[in-house]
Every structure is written in structure tokens, then in C-alpha cells.
Tab-separated table of C-alpha atoms in Angstrom:
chain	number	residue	atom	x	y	z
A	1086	UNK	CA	107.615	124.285	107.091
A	1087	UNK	CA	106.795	127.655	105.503
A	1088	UNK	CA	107.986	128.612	102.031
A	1089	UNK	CA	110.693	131.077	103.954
A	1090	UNK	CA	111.892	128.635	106.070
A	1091	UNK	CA	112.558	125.680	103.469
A	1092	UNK	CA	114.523	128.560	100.887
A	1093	UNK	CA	116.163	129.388	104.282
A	1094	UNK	CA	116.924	125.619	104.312
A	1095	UNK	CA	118.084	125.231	100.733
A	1096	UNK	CA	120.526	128.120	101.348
A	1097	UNK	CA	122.253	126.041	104.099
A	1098	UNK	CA	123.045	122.979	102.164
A	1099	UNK	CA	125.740	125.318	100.438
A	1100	UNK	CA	128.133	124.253	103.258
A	1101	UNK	CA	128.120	120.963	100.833
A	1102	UNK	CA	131.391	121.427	99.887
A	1103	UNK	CA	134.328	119.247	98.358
A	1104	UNK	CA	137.170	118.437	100.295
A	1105	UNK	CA	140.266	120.827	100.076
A	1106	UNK	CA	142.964	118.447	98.951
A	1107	UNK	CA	140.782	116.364	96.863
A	1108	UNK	CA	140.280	119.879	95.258
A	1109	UNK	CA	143.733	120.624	95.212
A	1110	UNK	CA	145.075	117.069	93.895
A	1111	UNK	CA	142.238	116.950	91.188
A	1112	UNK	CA	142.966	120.503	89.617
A	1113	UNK	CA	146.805	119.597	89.817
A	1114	UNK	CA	146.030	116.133	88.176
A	1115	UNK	CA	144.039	117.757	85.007
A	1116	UNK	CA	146.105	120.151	84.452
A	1117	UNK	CA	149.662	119.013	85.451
A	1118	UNK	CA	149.165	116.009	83.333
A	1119	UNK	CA	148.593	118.210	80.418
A	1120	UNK	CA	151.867	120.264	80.702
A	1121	UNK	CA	153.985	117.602	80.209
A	1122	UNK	CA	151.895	116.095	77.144
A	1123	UNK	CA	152.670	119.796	75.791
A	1124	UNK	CA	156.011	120.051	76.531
A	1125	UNK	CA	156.249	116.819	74.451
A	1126	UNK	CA	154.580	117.706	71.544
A	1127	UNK	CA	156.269	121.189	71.116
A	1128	UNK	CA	159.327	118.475	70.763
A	1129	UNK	CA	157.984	117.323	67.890
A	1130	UNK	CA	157.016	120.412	66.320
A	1131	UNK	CA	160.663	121.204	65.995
A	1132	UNK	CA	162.584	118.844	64.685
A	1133	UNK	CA	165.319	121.228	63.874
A	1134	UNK	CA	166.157	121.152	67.551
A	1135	UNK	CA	166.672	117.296	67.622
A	1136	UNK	CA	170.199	118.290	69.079
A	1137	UNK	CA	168.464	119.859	72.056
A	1138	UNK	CA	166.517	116.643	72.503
A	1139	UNK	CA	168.430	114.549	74.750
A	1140	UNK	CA	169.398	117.766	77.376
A	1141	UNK	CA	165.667	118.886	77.130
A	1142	UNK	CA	164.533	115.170	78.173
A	1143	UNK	CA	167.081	115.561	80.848
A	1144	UNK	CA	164.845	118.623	82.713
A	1145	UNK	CA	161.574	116.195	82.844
A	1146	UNK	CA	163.710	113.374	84.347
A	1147	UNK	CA	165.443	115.810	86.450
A	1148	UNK	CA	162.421	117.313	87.546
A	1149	UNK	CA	161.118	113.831	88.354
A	1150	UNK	CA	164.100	113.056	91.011
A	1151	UNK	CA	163.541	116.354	92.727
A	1152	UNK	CA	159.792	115.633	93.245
A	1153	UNK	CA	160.687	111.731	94.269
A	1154	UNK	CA	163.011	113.278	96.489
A	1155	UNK	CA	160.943	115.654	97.766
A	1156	UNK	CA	158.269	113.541	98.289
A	1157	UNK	CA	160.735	111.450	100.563
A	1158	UNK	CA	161.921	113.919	102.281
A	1159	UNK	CA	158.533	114.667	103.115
A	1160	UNK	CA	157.190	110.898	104.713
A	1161	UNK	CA	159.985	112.735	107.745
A	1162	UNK	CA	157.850	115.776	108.494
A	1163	UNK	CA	155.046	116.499	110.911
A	1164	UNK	CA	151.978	118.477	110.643
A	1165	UNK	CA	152.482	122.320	110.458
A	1166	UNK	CA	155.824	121.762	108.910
A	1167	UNK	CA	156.336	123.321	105.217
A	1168	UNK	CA	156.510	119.815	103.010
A	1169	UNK	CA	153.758	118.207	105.338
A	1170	UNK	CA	151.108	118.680	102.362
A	1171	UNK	CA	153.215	116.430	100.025
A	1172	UNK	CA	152.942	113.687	102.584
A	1173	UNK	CA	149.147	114.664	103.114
A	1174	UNK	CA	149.274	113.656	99.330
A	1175	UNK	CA	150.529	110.732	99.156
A	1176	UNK	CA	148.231	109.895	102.143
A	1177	UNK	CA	145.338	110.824	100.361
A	1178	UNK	CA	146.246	109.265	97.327
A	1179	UNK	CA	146.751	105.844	98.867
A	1180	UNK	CA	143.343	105.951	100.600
A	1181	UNK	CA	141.885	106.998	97.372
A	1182	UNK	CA	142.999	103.971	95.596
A	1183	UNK	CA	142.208	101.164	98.612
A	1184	UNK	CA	138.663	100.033	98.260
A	1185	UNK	CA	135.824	101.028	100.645
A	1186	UNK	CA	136.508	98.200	103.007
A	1187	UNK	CA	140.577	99.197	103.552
A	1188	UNK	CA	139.608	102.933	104.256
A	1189	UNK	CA	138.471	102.459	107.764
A	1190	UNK	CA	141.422	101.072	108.573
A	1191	UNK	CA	143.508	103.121	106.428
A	1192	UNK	CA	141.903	106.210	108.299
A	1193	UNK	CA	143.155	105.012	111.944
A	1194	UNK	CA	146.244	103.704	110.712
A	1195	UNK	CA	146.802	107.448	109.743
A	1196	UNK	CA	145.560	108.985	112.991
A	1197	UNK	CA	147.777	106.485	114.867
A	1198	UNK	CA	150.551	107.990	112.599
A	1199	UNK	CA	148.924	111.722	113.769
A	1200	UNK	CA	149.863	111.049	117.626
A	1201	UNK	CA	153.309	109.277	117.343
A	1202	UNK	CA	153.961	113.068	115.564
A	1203	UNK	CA	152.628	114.979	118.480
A	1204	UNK	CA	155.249	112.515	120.457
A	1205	UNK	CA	157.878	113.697	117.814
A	1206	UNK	CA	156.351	117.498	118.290
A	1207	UNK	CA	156.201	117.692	122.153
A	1208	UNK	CA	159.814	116.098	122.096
A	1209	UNK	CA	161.040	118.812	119.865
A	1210	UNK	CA	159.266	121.177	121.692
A	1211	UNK	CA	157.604	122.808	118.710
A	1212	UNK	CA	154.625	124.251	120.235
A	1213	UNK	CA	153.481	126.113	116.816
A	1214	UNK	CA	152.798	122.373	115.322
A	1215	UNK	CA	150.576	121.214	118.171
A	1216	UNK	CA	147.505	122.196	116.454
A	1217	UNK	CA	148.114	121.248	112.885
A	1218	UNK	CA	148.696	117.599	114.153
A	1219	UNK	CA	145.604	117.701	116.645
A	1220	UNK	CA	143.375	118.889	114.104
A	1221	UNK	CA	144.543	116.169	111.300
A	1222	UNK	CA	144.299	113.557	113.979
A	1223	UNK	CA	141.176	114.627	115.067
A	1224	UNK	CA	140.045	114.645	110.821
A	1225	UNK	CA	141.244	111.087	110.768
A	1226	UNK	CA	139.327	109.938	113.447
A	1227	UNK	CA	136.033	111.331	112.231
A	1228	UNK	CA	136.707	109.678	108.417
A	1229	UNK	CA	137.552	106.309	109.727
A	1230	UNK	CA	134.173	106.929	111.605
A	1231	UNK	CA	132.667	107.879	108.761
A	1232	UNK	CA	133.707	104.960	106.828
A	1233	UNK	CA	132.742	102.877	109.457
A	1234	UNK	CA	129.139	103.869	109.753
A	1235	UNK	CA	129.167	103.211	105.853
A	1236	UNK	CA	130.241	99.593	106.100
A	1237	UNK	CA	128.670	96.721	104.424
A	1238	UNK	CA	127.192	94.056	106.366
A	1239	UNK	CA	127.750	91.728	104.042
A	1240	UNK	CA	130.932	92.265	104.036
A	1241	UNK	CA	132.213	92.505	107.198
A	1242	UNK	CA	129.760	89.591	108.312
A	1243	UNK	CA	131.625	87.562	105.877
A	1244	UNK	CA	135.074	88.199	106.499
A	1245	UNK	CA	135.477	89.090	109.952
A	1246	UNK	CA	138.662	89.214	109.549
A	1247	UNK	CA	138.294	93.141	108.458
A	1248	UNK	CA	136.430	94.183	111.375
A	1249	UNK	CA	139.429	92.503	113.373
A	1250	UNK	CA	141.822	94.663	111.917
A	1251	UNK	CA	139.530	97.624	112.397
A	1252	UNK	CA	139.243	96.641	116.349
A	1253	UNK	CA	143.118	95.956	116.975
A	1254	UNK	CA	143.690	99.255	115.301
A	1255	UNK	CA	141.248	101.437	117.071
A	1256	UNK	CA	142.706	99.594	120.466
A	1257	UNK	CA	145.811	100.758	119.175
A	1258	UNK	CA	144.701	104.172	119.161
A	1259	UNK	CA	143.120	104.315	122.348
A	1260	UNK	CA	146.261	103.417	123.969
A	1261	UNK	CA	148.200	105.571	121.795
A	1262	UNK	CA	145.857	108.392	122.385
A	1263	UNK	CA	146.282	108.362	126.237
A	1264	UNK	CA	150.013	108.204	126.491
A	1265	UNK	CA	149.664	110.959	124.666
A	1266	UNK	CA	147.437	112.974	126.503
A	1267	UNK	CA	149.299	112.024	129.491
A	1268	UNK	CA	152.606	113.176	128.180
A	1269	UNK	CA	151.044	116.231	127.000
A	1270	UNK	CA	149.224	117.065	129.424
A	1271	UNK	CA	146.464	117.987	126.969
A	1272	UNK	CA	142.953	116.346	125.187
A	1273	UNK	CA	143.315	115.379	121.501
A	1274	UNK	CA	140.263	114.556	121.193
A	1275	UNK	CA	136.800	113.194	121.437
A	1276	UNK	CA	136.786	109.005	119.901
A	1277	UNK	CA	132.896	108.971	120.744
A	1278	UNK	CA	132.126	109.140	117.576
A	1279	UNK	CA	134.449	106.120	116.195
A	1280	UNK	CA	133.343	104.257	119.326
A	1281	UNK	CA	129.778	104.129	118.364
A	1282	UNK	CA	130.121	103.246	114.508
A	1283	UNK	CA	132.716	100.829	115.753
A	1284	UNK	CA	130.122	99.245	118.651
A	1285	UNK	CA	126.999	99.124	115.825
A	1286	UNK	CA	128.901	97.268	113.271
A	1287	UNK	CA	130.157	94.932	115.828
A	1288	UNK	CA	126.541	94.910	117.339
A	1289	UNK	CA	125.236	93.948	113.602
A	1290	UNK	CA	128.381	91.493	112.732
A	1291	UNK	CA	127.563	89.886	115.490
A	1292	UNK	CA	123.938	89.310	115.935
A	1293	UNK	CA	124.524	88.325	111.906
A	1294	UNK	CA	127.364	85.999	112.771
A	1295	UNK	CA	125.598	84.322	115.914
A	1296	UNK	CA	122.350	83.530	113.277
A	1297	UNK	CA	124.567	82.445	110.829
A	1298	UNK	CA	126.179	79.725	113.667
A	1299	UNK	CA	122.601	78.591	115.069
A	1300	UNK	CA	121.566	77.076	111.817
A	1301	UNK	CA	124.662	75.306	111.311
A	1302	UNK	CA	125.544	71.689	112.636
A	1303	UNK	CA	127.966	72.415	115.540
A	1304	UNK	CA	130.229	70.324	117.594
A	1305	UNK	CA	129.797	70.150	121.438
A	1306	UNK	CA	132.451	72.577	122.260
A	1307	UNK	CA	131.458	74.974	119.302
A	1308	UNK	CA	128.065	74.984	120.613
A	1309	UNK	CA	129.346	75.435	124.196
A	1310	UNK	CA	131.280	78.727	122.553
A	1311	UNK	CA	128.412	79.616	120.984
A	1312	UNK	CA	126.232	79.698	123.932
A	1313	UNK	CA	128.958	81.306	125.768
A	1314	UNK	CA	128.596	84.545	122.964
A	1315	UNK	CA	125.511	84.873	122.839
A	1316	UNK	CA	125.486	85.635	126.816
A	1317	UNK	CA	128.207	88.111	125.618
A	1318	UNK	CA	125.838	89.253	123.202
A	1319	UNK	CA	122.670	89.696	125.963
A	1320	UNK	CA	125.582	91.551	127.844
A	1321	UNK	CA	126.574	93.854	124.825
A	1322	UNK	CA	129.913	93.145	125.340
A	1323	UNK	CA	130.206	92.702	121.133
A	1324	UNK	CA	133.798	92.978	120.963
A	1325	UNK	CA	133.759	89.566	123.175
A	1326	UNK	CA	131.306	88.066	121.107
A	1327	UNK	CA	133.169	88.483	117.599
A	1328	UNK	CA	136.804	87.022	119.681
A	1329	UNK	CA	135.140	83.743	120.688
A	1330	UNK	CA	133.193	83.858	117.022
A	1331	UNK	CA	136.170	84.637	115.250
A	1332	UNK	CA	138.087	81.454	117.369
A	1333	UNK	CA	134.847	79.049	116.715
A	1334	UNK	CA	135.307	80.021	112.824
A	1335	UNK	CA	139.328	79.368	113.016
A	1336	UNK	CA	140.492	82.728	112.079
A	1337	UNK	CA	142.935	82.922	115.279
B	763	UNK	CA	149.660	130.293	75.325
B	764	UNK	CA	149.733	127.222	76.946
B	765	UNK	CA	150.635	128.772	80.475
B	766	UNK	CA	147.616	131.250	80.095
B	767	UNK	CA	145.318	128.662	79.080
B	768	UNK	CA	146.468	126.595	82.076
B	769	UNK	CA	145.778	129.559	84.357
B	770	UNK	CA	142.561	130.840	82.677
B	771	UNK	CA	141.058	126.878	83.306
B	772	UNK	CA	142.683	126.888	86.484
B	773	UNK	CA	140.676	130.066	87.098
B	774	UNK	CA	137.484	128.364	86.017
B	775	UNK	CA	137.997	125.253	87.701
B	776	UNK	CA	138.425	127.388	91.523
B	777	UNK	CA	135.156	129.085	90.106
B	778	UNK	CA	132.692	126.050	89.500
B	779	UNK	CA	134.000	123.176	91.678
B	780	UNK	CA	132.139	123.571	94.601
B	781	UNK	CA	129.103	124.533	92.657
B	782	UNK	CA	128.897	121.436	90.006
B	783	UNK	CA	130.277	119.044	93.392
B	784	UNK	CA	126.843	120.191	95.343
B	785	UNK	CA	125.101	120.026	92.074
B	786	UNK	CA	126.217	116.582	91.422
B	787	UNK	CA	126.485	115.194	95.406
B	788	UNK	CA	123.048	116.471	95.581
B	789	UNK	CA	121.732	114.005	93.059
B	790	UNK	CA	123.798	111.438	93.818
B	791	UNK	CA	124.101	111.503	97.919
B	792	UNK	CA	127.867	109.779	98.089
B	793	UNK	CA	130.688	111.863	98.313
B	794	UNK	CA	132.816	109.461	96.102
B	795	UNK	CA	130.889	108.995	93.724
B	796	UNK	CA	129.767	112.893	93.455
B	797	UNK	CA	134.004	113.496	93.157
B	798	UNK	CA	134.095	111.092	90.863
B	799	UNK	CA	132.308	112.733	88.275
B	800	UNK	CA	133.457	116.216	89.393
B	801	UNK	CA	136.596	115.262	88.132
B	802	UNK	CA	135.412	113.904	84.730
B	803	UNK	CA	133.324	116.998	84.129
B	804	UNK	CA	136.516	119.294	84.329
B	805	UNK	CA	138.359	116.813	82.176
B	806	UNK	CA	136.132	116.772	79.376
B	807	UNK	CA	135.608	120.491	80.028
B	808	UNK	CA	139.471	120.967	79.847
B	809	UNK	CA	139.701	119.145	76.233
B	810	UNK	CA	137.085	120.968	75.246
B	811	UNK	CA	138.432	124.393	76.309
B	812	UNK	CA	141.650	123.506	74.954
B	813	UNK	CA	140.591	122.497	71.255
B	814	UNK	CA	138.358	125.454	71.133
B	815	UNK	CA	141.049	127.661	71.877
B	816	UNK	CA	143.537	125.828	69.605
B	817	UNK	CA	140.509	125.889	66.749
B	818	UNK	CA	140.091	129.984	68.029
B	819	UNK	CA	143.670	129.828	66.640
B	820	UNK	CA	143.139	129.045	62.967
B	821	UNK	CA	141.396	130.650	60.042
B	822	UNK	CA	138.423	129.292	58.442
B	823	UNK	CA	137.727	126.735	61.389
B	824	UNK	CA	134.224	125.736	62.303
B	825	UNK	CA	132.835	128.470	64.264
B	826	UNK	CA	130.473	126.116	66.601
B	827	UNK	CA	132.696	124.312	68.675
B	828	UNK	CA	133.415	127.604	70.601
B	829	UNK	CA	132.107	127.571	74.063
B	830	UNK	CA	129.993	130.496	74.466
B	831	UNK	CA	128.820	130.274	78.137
B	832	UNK	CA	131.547	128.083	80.429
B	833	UNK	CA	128.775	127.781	82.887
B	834	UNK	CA	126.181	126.467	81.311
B	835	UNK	CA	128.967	123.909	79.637
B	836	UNK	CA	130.107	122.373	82.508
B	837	UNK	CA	126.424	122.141	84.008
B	838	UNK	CA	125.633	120.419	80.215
B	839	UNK	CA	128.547	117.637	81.216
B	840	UNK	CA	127.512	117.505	84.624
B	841	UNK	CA	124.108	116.300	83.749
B	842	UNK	CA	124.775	114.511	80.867
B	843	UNK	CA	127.231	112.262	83.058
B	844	UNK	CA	124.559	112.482	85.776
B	845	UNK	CA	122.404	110.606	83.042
B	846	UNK	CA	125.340	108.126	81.922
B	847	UNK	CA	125.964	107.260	85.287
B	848	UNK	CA	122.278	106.126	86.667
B	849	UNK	CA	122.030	104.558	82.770
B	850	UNK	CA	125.173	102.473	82.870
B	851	UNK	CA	125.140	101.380	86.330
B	852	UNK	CA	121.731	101.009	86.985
B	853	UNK	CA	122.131	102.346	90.301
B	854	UNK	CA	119.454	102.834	92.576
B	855	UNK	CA	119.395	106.078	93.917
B	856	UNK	CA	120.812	105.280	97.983
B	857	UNK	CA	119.347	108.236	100.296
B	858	UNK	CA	121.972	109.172	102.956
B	859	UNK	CA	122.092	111.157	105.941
B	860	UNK	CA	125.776	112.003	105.969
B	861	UNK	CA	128.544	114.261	105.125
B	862	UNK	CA	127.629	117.213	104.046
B	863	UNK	CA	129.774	119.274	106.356
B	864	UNK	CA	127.667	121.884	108.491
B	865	UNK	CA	129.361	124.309	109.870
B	866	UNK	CA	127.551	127.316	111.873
B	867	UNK	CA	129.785	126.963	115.385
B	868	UNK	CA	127.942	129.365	117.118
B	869	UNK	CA	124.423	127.304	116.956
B	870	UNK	CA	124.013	125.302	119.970
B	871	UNK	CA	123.768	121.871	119.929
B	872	UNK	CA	120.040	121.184	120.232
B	873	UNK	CA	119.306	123.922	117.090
B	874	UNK	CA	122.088	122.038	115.414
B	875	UNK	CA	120.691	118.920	115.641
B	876	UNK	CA	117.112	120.211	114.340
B	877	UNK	CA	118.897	121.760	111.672
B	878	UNK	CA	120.588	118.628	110.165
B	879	UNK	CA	117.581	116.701	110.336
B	880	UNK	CA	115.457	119.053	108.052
B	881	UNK	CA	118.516	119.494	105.828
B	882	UNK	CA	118.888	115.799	105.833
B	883	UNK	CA	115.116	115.255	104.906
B	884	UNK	CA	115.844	118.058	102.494
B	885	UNK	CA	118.908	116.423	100.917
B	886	UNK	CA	116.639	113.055	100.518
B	887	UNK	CA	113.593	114.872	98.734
B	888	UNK	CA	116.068	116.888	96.303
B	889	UNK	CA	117.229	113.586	95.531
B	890	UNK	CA	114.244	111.818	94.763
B	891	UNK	CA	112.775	114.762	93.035
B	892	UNK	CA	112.367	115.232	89.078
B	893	UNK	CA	115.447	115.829	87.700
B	894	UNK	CA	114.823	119.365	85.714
B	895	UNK	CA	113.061	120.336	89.014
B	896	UNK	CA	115.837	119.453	91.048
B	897	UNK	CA	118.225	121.112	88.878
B	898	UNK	CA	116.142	124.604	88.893
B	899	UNK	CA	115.948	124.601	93.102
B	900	UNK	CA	120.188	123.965	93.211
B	901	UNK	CA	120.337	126.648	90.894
B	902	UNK	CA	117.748	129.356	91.886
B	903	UNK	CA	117.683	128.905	95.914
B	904	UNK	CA	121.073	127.276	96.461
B	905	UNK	CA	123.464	128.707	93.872
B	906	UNK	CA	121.319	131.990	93.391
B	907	UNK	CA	122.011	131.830	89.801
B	908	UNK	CA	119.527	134.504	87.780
B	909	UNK	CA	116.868	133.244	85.793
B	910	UNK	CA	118.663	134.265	82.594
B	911	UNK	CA	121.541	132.624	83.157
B	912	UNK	CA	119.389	129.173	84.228
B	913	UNK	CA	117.343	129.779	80.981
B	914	UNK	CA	120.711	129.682	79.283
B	915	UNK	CA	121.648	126.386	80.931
B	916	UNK	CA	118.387	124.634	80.278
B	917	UNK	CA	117.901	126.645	76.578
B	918	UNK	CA	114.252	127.694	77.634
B	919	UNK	CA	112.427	131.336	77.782
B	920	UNK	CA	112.062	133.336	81.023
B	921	UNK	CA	108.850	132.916	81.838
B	922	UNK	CA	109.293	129.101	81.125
B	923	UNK	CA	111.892	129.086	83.697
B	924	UNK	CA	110.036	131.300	85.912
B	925	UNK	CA	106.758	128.727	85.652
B	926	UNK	CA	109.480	125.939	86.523
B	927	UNK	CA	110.985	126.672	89.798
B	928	UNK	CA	107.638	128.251	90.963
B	929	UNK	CA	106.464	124.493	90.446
B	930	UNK	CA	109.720	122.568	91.409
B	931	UNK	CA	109.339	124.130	94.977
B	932	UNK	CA	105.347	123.153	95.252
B	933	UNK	CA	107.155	119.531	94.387
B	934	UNK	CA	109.892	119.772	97.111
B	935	UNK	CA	107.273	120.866	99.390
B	936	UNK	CA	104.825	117.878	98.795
B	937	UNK	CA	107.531	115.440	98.876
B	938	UNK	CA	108.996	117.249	102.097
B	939	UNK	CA	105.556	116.677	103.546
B	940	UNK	CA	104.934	113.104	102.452
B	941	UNK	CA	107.627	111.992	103.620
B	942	UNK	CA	107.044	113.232	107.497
């Protein structure tokens, strides 16, 4: 690579870029908090206006109901509809507290969410929203992908249970996804992507799981389960191999 | 005052948060962790705005708490928490191929492909290269900051700068061909 081409290089990685409503949310969390912390202290500077006190408490609390209101009003809206960001907040939010292992999940849950809107959108016949949904189901699917391709090994190999929830989800979304192409006549979008970090964890869980099982002391039937997975396994049929795993461990 | 304070940080903040994000993702390749610390660096940039401005506000204050160059203060934070972060949590520095979001639609998807593998290998040298070389490429190449203002950053002359980034990119080169 020539001295051009790598500054040529460098220049590209300025599509790094944060994402929009962590931008938003993290502005509005430095400085909102602030306001209020102000609006407090001026209190204090005036003690004169003790009188005012209890009516000017009454704005904040006031001001609280509207916004908790708001924000309810909100969980009823669909993509491309004017209070959808609130909701896209309180999305966020709640997948920026759950820990790395819940986001996955957390991700589909949403994009299952995503199509039962373009259900409510092509019943209400409000062609101008078809896009804003597509596109944040289609976001969804690609984070929860993301996330997925991210896992821990370790984790997932030790409680399969997770990567259960992950599988009956993303089932759940496959179905979803083509009543809802059928219905609407249209394609959503592309799950490859999801697919394939969902297939190599499984692959890895698996092939973990099965050498975990060998070196243990097994029963007759166990080891006749276990014999029966691994042929899933040589079959890469993975999905199979973590049901009949996650029944020889007891989790069903 | 408070409401133009507000807006004039508000102001800043839309200015620099993509820039100290890269700056920071590029050292520490997650995009959590690289928000993270965006977000402290505009909190403790906020308190310090504010109490300069409130200190602005009274007579016979101590003169050197005023920010004289925003940039170069929030770049200071950046790196200091940079520091505190690899110090405290003893992190080893994880090399990953994802996120960074490439957009040029019209490229097709072979070039695309070529393309995010050199940025990738790119993205994996920055991060295991010297820190004040690192720093100089993001700013020079990347942010296409002049060298005045990244002699102001780093407090060093021109020509010390100028000797720096000439040297940093030899670096980035070696690495980028050691590592192939």
C-alpha cells in the first residue's frame, strides 16, 4: 500500500461514527440533568420567595406527569408516527442497561415488536409509515446480529439456556417475518446475516457442549443421546444438537 | 445565563462528539466502551465549562481555570480517561473487525469488501500503535486538524509536531506491513 492510498484509507474510517440516539439521549442526559439541579438552587438563592415555593415545585412535578404520560402514550405508536422517538427511547434505554448477554435477545424481541407494527400499519393503511418501520426492523435485526457474533463462549456454553431464548426468538421472527411479507405483499428484509452469527454460535456451543459430555460419566440412554447429537453435529444440523443437549442436561 | 450556557455546550457537544467517539473507539475498538467514555468526557467537560463561566463571573477569581482552547480540553479528558481506563481495568487491548459503519452505496460489493478489510487491518494497527503516534494520524489524516492546532493539543512546537506524524505514519506503515 502506497503512502496515498493508506491517507486515502485513514480518511475513510471517518464514517466511524456514534449512533444518533445514543447521541441524542447522552447530550439530553448531561445537560437536562443540569437544568433541574439549577432550577433548584436558584430556589435557594431566594428565600424571600419561600411563598412561591410550594406552586414552583408544583411545575417540576407537573412537568414530570406530562412526560410519564407522554411517554405512555407513546409505547401505542408505530414507526414514522410523531411520539415514536420517545418509545425509541425507552427502547434504547432498556437495552442499554441489560448486560451483553440480554441484548441479543433484547434486539429480536424489538424487531419482532417492528413487524407486529407493519401488521398495525398495513391494517391502517398508512402507507407513509411503511418505511420507518422496515428500516427499524431491518436495524434490529442487524444489532441482535451484531451482538450475536460478539457472544461469549463461555457463556453461552455454560448456560444454554440463553442461546435457547435467542433460538425460540429468532424462530419467532422468521415466522413473524413471513406472514408479514405475505400480507404485504412486500420483502422486509434480508435475516442472512442473523442466520449465520446465530448458526456459528450454535456451531461453537455445541461442539463445546458435546466435549464437555464425552469426558463425563454418562448413563446408557445419555450416551445413546449423545451419540445421537453428535450425528446431528456431523450433519450440521446444530440447532438439533443443542435440543437433545439441552434435554440430556435437564433444562426442558 | 444558564439557558445560553446550556446552548453554547450544547453547541460544542454537536461539534466534537463524533470526533472524540472515533478518537476514543479507535483506541479502544468496542463501541460500548468507546460511548462510555464519550459520555464522561462531556460530563467533566460540562462542569468544567460551567465553573469557569460561573468563576468568569466574579472579580478577583483565579484566572487559570479558564478554558482557553475547548478542543484541545476535551481531547486532554479524552486521553487522560483513555489512560485511566487501560490503568484501572487492566484491559488488554481486544482487536475487532466490526462496526464501524461504512457507508459508500454506490461501491460494488467486491470493492466493498476489499475496502473493509484494509480499513479493518487499519483499525487493528492504529490500535496497537504508540499512543502519541496514534493520536497525531486521527488528528492530521482523519480529523484534518492543522498542525497548530495539534501542537496546541499535545503543547509541543511545529516542527516537533511536524517530525511526529511524518514518523507515526512510517510506524502505521511497518505495522500495516508486519502484520500481512
Amino acid at each position: 500500500m502506497t503512502e496515498k492510498e493508506l491517507i486515502f484509507q485513514l480518511k475513510q474510517l471517518r464514517t466511524i461514527k456514534p449512533r444518533k440516539d445514543w447521541v441524542v439521549l447522552t447530550r439530553s442526559r448531561i445537560l437536562g440533568l443540569e437544568k433541574d439541579r439549577f432550577f433548584l438552587g436558584g430556589l435557594r438563592i431566594f428565600p424571600l420567595f419561600r411563598f412561591f415555593r410550594y406552586k414552583l415545585t408544583l411545575a417540576p412535578i407537573i412537568s414530570v406527569l406530562i412526560i410519564i404520560g407522554l411517554f405512555g402514550f407513546a409505547q401505542q405508536t408505530v414507526p414514522g408516527q410523531l411520539f415514536f422517538s420517545l418509545k425509541k427511547i425507552t427502547e434504547t434505554a432498556q437495552i442499554s442497561l441489560s448486560s451483553p448477554i440480554e441484548k441479543p435477545k433484547l434486539h429480536l424481541k424489538l424487531a419482532n415488536k417492528r413487524l407486529e407494527d407493519l401488521n398495525k400499519i398495513a391494517q391502517a393503511n398508512e402507507v407513509e409509515n411503511l418505511l420507518p418501520a422496515i428500516e427499524e426492523f431491518q436495524m434490529n435485526v442487524s444489532r441482535a446480529a451484531e451482538k450475536l457474533a460478539r457472544m461469549d463462549l463461555n457463556v453461552t456454553s455454560s448456560d444454554p439456556l440463553v442461546l435457547k431464548e435467542i433460538v425460540q426468538e429468532s424462530q419467532k421472527l422468521e415466522e413473524n417475518k413471513e406472514k408479514v411479507e405475505a400480507s404485504l405483499g412486500i420483502i422486509v428484509g434480508d435475516t442472512e446475516e442473523l442466520e449465520s452469527a446465530l448458526r456459528e454460535i450454535e456451531k461453537q456451543t455445541a461442539a463445546y457442549l458435546i466435549k464437555d459430555l464425552e469426558n463425563r460419566t454418562l448413563k446408557e440412554e445419555d450416551k445413546n443421546l449423545l451419540a445421537e447429537a453428535k450425528e446431528d453435529f456431523e450433519k450440521e444440523n446444530y440447532s438439533r444438537v443443542l435440543e437433545k443437549i439441552w434435554r440430556l442436561v435437564n433444562y426442558q | 445565563m444558564f439557558n445560553l450556557l446550556r446552548k453554547t455546550y450544547s453547541q460544542i457537544y454537536d461539534q466534537y462528539v463524533d470526533k472524540i467517539y472515533r478518537f476514543i473507539f479507535l483506541k479502544v475498538n468496542s463501541p460500548e466502551i468507546a460511548e462510555d467514555l464519550t459520555s464522561e468526557v462531556f460530563l467533566r467537560g460540562w462542569e468544567a465549562y460551567k465553573n469557569q463561566n460561573k468563576i468568569k463571573n466574579r472579580e478577583n477569581e483565579i484566572k487559570n481555570k479558564e478554558i482557553k482552547n475547548i478542543q484541545a480540553f476535551l481531547y486532554q479528558i479524552a486521553r487522560n480517561l483513555i489512560i485511566d481506563y487501560y490503568r484501572d481495568k487492566g484491559k488488554a487491548q481486544l482487536v475487532s473487525t466490526e462496526n464501524a459503519s461504512l457507508a459508500d452505496l454506490n461501491q460494488n460489493l467486491e470493492e466493498k469488501a476489499i475496502l473493509n478489510s484494509d480499513l479493518d487491518q487499519i483499525k487493528e494497527a492504529l490500535a496497537n500503535l504508540k499512543e502519541d503516534y496514534r493520536e497525531v494520524i486521527v488528528w492530521y489524516y482523519l480529523e484534518e486538524f492543522s498542525i497548530p492546532e495539534i501542537a496546541k493539543i499535545l503543547n509541543k512546537s511545529h516542527s516537533a509536531v511536524r517530525v511526529m506524524i511524518h514518523r507515526a505514519l512510517q510506524a502505521l506503515k511497518s505495522l500495516l506491513v508486519s502484520q500481512k
